[in-house]
Amino acid sequence: MIPVITIDGPSGTGKGTIMSLVAERLGWHSLDSGALYRVLGVAARRRGVALEDAEALVPIAETLSVRFSAGRVYLDESDVSTEIRTEEAGMCASKVAAHPRVRAALLDWQRRMVREPGLVADGRDMGTVVFPGAPLKIFLDASPEVRAERRYKQLKEKGLDANLAQLVVDIRERDERDRNRPVAPLRPAEDAVFVDSTSMSVAEVLDRVLEEVRRVF
Ligand code: C5P
């Protein structure tokens, strides 16, 4: 069996950074599942489909032409890397991600990303739904204030617009929707290792995760 490491948690915990660093260390492939939902949100908007209209979103999800290449993300061969990183795109992603049939339509695509020698996948339901048999599952969390601050820095570094107070409000709203949706809600898998990164640096979180990698593999 090709090994999978899952890293789940709310936004702003540094999941994406840790996922990339672990994949790089191990020489494994990586999957940023949040980007998939973000791209779907952009695709829906481009086609003028309402984010609440599950019926219309399913065929878009089923035929979504998304490609990850050299750190860039493409939708129908157009580079949407910057467009999908705005807070608004995150909010749209969380709306399309709330529909059970939309999630089901993206399951196979995600599972097909498992390739030799292994995959590190980050998201909300990697350990609970998409890869329930993964031998190592990490659940990364941090206080909403710290997550908002990290998000703020990240957006500023990318030259995007950001307002700290608004980010705290947005993060709480998105968490609420992700945690309370009936299908694949954000929660740790029973066998997940819980890491609270509130007062940890990226290097410390990476060390902690690599310690688990050595224990399991
Ligand atoms: O991780 P990121 O912030 O890019 O995810 C954007 C949104 O996509 C999340 O708020 C969540 O609603 C949704 N998502 C999801 N399941 C995943 C990954 C992301 O529902 N596995």
Short mmCIF file of N, CA, C and O and ligand atoms in Angstrom, two decimals, residues 11 15 32-35 37-38 85 90 93-94 97 103 110 122-126 151 174 178 181, ligand 1:
data_model
loop_
_atom_site.label_atom_id
_atom_site.label_comp_id
_atom_site.label_asym_id
_atom_site.label_seq_id
_atom_site.Cartn_x
_atom_site.Cartn_y
_atom_site.Cartn_z
N SER A 11 -8.41 26.79 9.17
CA SER A 11 -7.52 27.64 8.37
C SER A 11 -6.58 28.45 9.26
O SER A 11 -6.93 28.79 10.40
N LYS A 15 -1.13 24.44 8.25
CA LYS A 15 -1.21 23.10 7.63
C LYS A 15 -0.49 23.03 6.29
O LYS A 15 0.25 22.10 6.02
N ASP A 32 -3.02 19.63 -1.74
CA ASP A 32 -3.65 20.75 -1.02
C ASP A 32 -5.14 20.70 -1.39
O ASP A 32 -5.56 21.28 -2.39
N SER A 33 -5.91 19.96 -0.59
CA SER A 33 -7.32 19.74 -0.98
C SER A 33 -8.14 21.03 -0.89
O SER A 33 -9.13 21.19 -1.60
N GLY A 34 -7.71 21.96 -0.02
CA GLY A 34 -8.43 23.24 0.07
C GLY A 34 -8.39 23.98 -1.26
O GLY A 34 -9.36 24.62 -1.66
N ALA A 35 -7.25 23.85 -1.97
CA ALA A 35 -7.11 24.52 -3.27
C ALA A 35 -8.15 24.00 -4.25
O ALA A 35 -8.67 24.74 -5.09
N TYR A 37 -11.22 22.94 -3.56
CA TYR A 37 -12.51 23.59 -3.27
C TYR A 37 -12.47 25.08 -3.66
O TYR A 37 -13.46 25.64 -4.10
N ARG A 38 -11.30 25.68 -3.50
CA ARG A 38 -11.16 27.09 -3.89
C ARG A 38 -11.33 27.22 -5.41
O ARG A 38 -12.01 28.12 -5.90
N ARG A 85 -6.34 32.51 -3.56
CA ARG A 85 -5.80 32.74 -2.21
C ARG A 85 -6.45 33.88 -1.45
O ARG A 85 -6.08 34.13 -0.31
N GLY A 90 -11.71 31.89 -0.16
CA GLY A 90 -11.80 30.92 0.93
C GLY A 90 -13.24 30.77 1.40
O GLY A 90 -13.72 29.66 1.68
N ALA A 93 -15.12 28.86 -1.19
CA ALA A 93 -14.75 27.44 -1.10
C ALA A 93 -15.55 26.76 0.00
O ALA A 93 -16.08 25.66 -0.18
N SER A 94 -15.66 27.44 1.14
CA SER A 94 -16.35 26.80 2.27
C SER A 94 -17.85 26.67 1.98
O SER A 94 -18.50 25.75 2.48
N ALA A 97 -18.12 23.71 -0.47
CA ALA A 97 -17.69 22.49 0.23
C ALA A 97 -18.75 21.97 1.20
O ALA A 97 -18.62 20.86 1.71
N ARG A 103 -18.94 17.24 -2.51
CA ARG A 103 -17.80 16.57 -1.87
C ARG A 103 -17.61 15.19 -2.47
O ARG A 103 -16.49 14.76 -2.74
N GLN A 110 -9.33 13.18 -5.57
CA GLN A 110 -8.36 13.28 -4.47
C GLN A 110 -7.63 11.97 -4.26
O GLN A 110 -6.42 11.93 -4.04
N ASP A 122 -3.32 17.69 2.88
CA ASP A 122 -3.87 18.55 3.93
C ASP A 122 -5.26 19.05 3.58
O ASP A 122 -5.62 19.17 2.42
N GLY A 123 -6.08 19.24 4.63
CA GLY A 123 -7.46 19.70 4.42
C GLY A 123 -8.27 19.69 5.70
O GLY A 123 -7.76 20.05 6.77
N ARG A 124 -9.53 19.28 5.56
CA ARG A 124 -10.43 19.23 6.72
C ARG A 124 -10.87 17.81 7.03
O ARG A 124 -11.16 17.48 8.16
N ASP A 125 -10.95 16.98 5.98
CA ASP A 125 -11.49 15.62 6.14
C ASP A 125 -10.56 14.57 5.55
O ASP A 125 -11.00 13.50 5.16
N MET A 126 -9.27 14.89 5.46
CA MET A 126 -8.33 13.94 4.87
C MET A 126 -8.27 12.65 5.71
O MET A 126 -8.30 11.56 5.17
N ARG A 151 -2.64 34.47 9.04
CA ARG A 151 -3.30 34.69 7.76
C ARG A 151 -3.00 36.10 7.25
O ARG A 151 -2.74 36.32 6.08
N ARG A 174 -16.01 30.98 9.03
CA ARG A 174 -15.64 29.82 8.21
C ARG A 174 -15.52 28.57 9.08
O ARG A 174 -15.99 27.49 8.71
N ASP A 178 -17.51 25.09 8.70
CA ASP A 178 -16.76 23.84 8.47
C ASP A 178 -16.99 22.82 9.58
O ASP A 178 -17.03 21.62 9.32
N ARG A 181 -21.12 21.52 9.49
CA ARG A 181 -21.83 20.96 8.34
C ARG A 181 -22.10 19.47 8.60
O ARG A 181 -21.31 18.80 9.27
O1 C5P B 1 -7.61 24.98 3.52
P1 C5P B 1 -8.27 26.14 2.81
O2 C5P B 1 -8.42 27.36 3.64
O3 C5P B 1 -7.63 26.42 1.49
O4 C5P B 1 -9.75 25.60 2.47
C1 C5P B 1 -10.75 26.43 1.97
C2 C5P B 1 -12.13 25.87 2.35
O5 C5P B 1 -12.32 24.63 1.63
C3 C5P B 1 -12.29 25.50 3.81
O6 C5P B 1 -12.80 26.55 4.60
C4 C5P B 1 -13.27 24.34 3.77
O7 C5P B 1 -14.60 24.78 3.81
C5 C5P B 1 -13.04 23.72 2.42
N1 C5P B 1 -12.31 22.46 2.52
C6 C5P B 1 -13.03 21.32 2.83
N2 C5P B 1 -12.41 20.11 2.86
C7 C5P B 1 -11.10 20.02 2.62
C8 C5P B 1 -10.34 21.17 2.33
C9 C5P B 1 -10.98 22.40 2.31
O8 C5P B 1 -14.23 21.38 3.07
N3 C5P B 1 -10.54 18.81 2.63
#
